[in-house]
Amino acid sequence: MIRKSLAILTLAALATAQSGQTAAPKKAAPKAPTPACAKLATKYENFSKQLSMNKVDGRGDNAAVMTEAGLTLDLMRSNGCALPTDTPSDMRYIIKAYECSNTRKQALLAAMEEKPPVDVAPACNWSTWTPDI
């Protein structure tokens, strides 16, 4: 009798557990980036460009840039933005940074020698830069 009661209780408990289980919630489709997230992502990527320019120009103290990158990453996280998969790097845009630096030097030299001005804008326009590595 006790075995039969135990078996009935076990079956009842299993039936209750089965009915109480729900399917795992479906993951929501990734949202399109909001304008704020797009702006923060661009700002975060620009830290690599700034680090490359600092390296080329011989400005070695990048603590302020990295601090601001960390704060931007925190803002991205708190806004629910997609997070970058890597850290800012001084080598990611190094060739573009050298090209910009050389163009600026050519413009300065042309101005000193009273030659026609050199257009610096195309080489130093960060929005057109693509990663070198």
CSV table of C-alpha atoms in Angstrom, one decimal:
chain,number,residue,atom,x,y,z
A,1,MET,CA,0.0,0.0,0.0
A,2,ILE,CA,2.8,2.4,0.9
A,3,ARG,CA,4.6,1.5,-2.4
A,4,LYS,CA,1.5,2.2,-4.4
A,5,SER,CA,0.9,5.5,-2.6
A,6,LEU,CA,4.5,6.5,-3.2
A,7,ALA,CA,4.3,5.6,-6.9
A,8,ILE,CA,1.1,7.7,-7.2
A,9,LEU,CA,2.7,10.6,-5.5
A,10,THR,CA,5.8,10.3,-7.7
A,11,LEU,CA,3.7,10.2,-10.9
A,12,ALA,CA,1.7,13.2,-9.7
A,13,ALA,CA,4.9,15.1,-8.9
A,14,LEU,CA,6.3,14.3,-12.3
A,15,ALA,CA,3.1,15.3,-14.1
A,16,THR,CA,3.0,18.6,-12.2
A,17,ALA,CA,6.7,19.3,-13.0
A,18,GLN,CA,6.1,18.5,-16.7
A,19,SER,CA,3.2,20.9,-16.9
A,20,GLY,CA,5.0,23.6,-15.0
A,21,GLN,CA,7.9,23.7,-17.4
A,22,THR,CA,7.8,26.2,-20.1
A,23,ALA,CA,9.8,26.4,-23.3
A,24,ALA,CA,13.0,28.5,-23.1
A,25,PRO,CA,12.3,32.1,-24.1
A,26,LYS,CA,13.3,32.9,-27.6
A,27,LYS,CA,16.1,35.3,-28.1
A,28,ALA,CA,15.0,38.6,-29.5
A,29,ALA,CA,16.4,39.4,-32.9
A,30,PRO,CA,19.3,41.9,-32.7
A,31,LYS,CA,18.0,45.4,-32.8
A,32,ALA,CA,19.2,47.8,-35.4
A,33,PRO,CA,21.8,50.2,-33.9
A,34,THR,CA,20.3,53.3,-32.5
A,35,PRO,CA,21.8,56.7,-33.6
A,36,ALA,CA,23.3,57.0,-30.1
A,37,CYS,CA,25.0,53.6,-30.5
A,38,ALA,CA,26.2,54.4,-34.0
A,39,LYS,CA,27.7,57.6,-32.7
A,40,LEU,CA,29.4,55.8,-29.7
A,41,ALA,CA,30.8,53.1,-32.0
A,42,THR,CA,32.3,55.7,-34.3
A,43,LYS,CA,33.8,57.5,-31.4
A,44,TYR,CA,35.2,54.3,-30.0
A,45,GLU,CA,36.8,53.4,-33.4
A,46,ASN,CA,38.3,56.9,-33.6
A,47,PHE,CA,40.3,56.2,-30.5
A,48,SER,CA,42.5,53.8,-32.6
A,49,LYS,CA,42.9,56.6,-35.2
A,50,GLN,CA,43.9,59.0,-32.5
A,51,LEU,CA,46.4,56.5,-31.0
A,52,SER,CA,47.9,56.0,-34.5
A,53,MET,CA,48.3,59.7,-35.0
A,54,ASN,CA,49.8,60.1,-31.6
A,55,LYS,CA,52.4,57.4,-32.4
A,56,VAL,CA,53.3,59.0,-35.7
A,57,ASP,CA,53.5,62.4,-34.2
A,58,GLY,CA,55.7,61.2,-31.3
A,59,ARG,CA,53.0,62.0,-28.6
A,60,GLY,CA,53.5,59.0,-26.4
A,61,ASP,CA,51.1,59.7,-23.5
A,62,ASN,CA,47.9,58.0,-24.4
A,63,ALA,CA,46.4,57.7,-20.9
A,64,ALA,CA,43.7,60.3,-21.6
A,65,VAL,CA,42.7,58.6,-24.9
A,66,MET,CA,42.5,55.2,-23.2
A,67,THR,CA,40.5,56.6,-20.3
A,68,GLU,CA,38.0,58.2,-22.6
A,69,ALA,CA,37.8,54.9,-24.6
A,70,GLY,CA,36.9,53.1,-21.3
A,71,LEU,CA,34.2,55.6,-20.5
A,72,THR,CA,32.8,55.3,-24.0
A,73,LEU,CA,32.7,51.5,-23.7
A,74,ASP,CA,30.8,52.0,-20.4
A,75,LEU,CA,28.3,54.2,-22.2
A,76,MET,CA,27.9,51.6,-25.0
A,77,ARG,CA,27.3,48.9,-22.4
A,78,SER,CA,24.7,51.0,-20.4
A,79,ASN,CA,22.9,51.9,-23.7
A,80,GLY,CA,22.6,48.3,-24.7
A,81,CYS,CA,24.8,48.8,-27.8
A,82,ALA,CA,26.8,46.1,-29.5
A,83,LEU,CA,30.2,46.0,-27.9
A,84,PRO,CA,33.5,46.1,-29.9
A,85,THR,CA,35.4,42.8,-30.0
A,86,ASP,CA,38.9,44.5,-29.6
A,87,THR,CA,40.6,47.3,-27.9
A,88,PRO,CA,41.8,50.5,-29.5
A,89,SER,CA,45.2,50.0,-31.1
A,90,ASP,CA,47.9,52.4,-32.2
A,91,MET,CA,48.8,50.1,-35.1
A,92,ARG,CA,45.3,49.7,-36.7
A,93,TYR,CA,45.6,52.9,-38.8
A,94,ILE,CA,49.3,53.4,-38.7
A,95,ILE,CA,49.8,53.7,-42.5
A,96,LYS,CA,46.9,56.2,-42.9
A,97,ALA,CA,48.4,58.2,-40.0
A,98,TYR,CA,51.8,58.3,-41.7
A,99,GLU,CA,50.2,59.5,-44.9
A,100,CYS,CA,48.3,62.2,-43.0
A,101,SER,CA,51.4,63.3,-41.2
A,102,ASN,CA,53.5,63.4,-44.4
A,103,THR,CA,50.8,65.4,-46.1
A,104,ARG,CA,50.7,67.9,-43.2
A,105,LYS,CA,54.5,68.3,-43.4
A,106,GLN,CA,54.3,68.8,-47.2
A,107,ALA,CA,51.7,71.5,-46.7
A,108,LEU,CA,53.8,73.2,-44.0
A,109,LEU,CA,56.9,73.1,-46.3
A,110,ALA,CA,54.9,74.4,-49.3
A,111,ALA,CA,53.7,77.3,-47.1
A,112,MET,CA,57.3,78.1,-45.9
A,113,GLU,CA,58.6,78.0,-49.5
A,114,GLU,CA,55.6,80.1,-50.7
A,115,LYS,CA,54.6,77.3,-53.1
A,116,PRO,CA,51.0,76.4,-54.0
A,117,PRO,CA,49.1,75.0,-51.0
A,118,VAL,CA,48.9,71.3,-50.4
A,119,ASP,CA,45.4,69.9,-49.7
A,120,VAL,CA,45.7,68.1,-46.4
A,121,ALA,CA,42.0,67.2,-46.0
A,122,PRO,CA,41.8,64.0,-48.1
A,123,ALA,CA,44.7,62.3,-46.3
A,124,CYS,CA,43.6,63.4,-42.8
A,125,ASN,CA,39.9,62.7,-43.1
A,126,TRP,CA,39.3,60.0,-40.6
A,127,SER,CA,36.0,59.0,-42.0
A,128,THR,CA,37.7,57.7,-45.1
A,129,TRP,CA,40.3,55.7,-43.3
A,130,THR,CA,40.2,51.9,-43.4
A,131,PRO,CA,42.1,49.6,-41.0
A,132,ASP,CA,45.6,48.7,-42.2
A,133,ILE,CA,45.7,45.5,-40.1
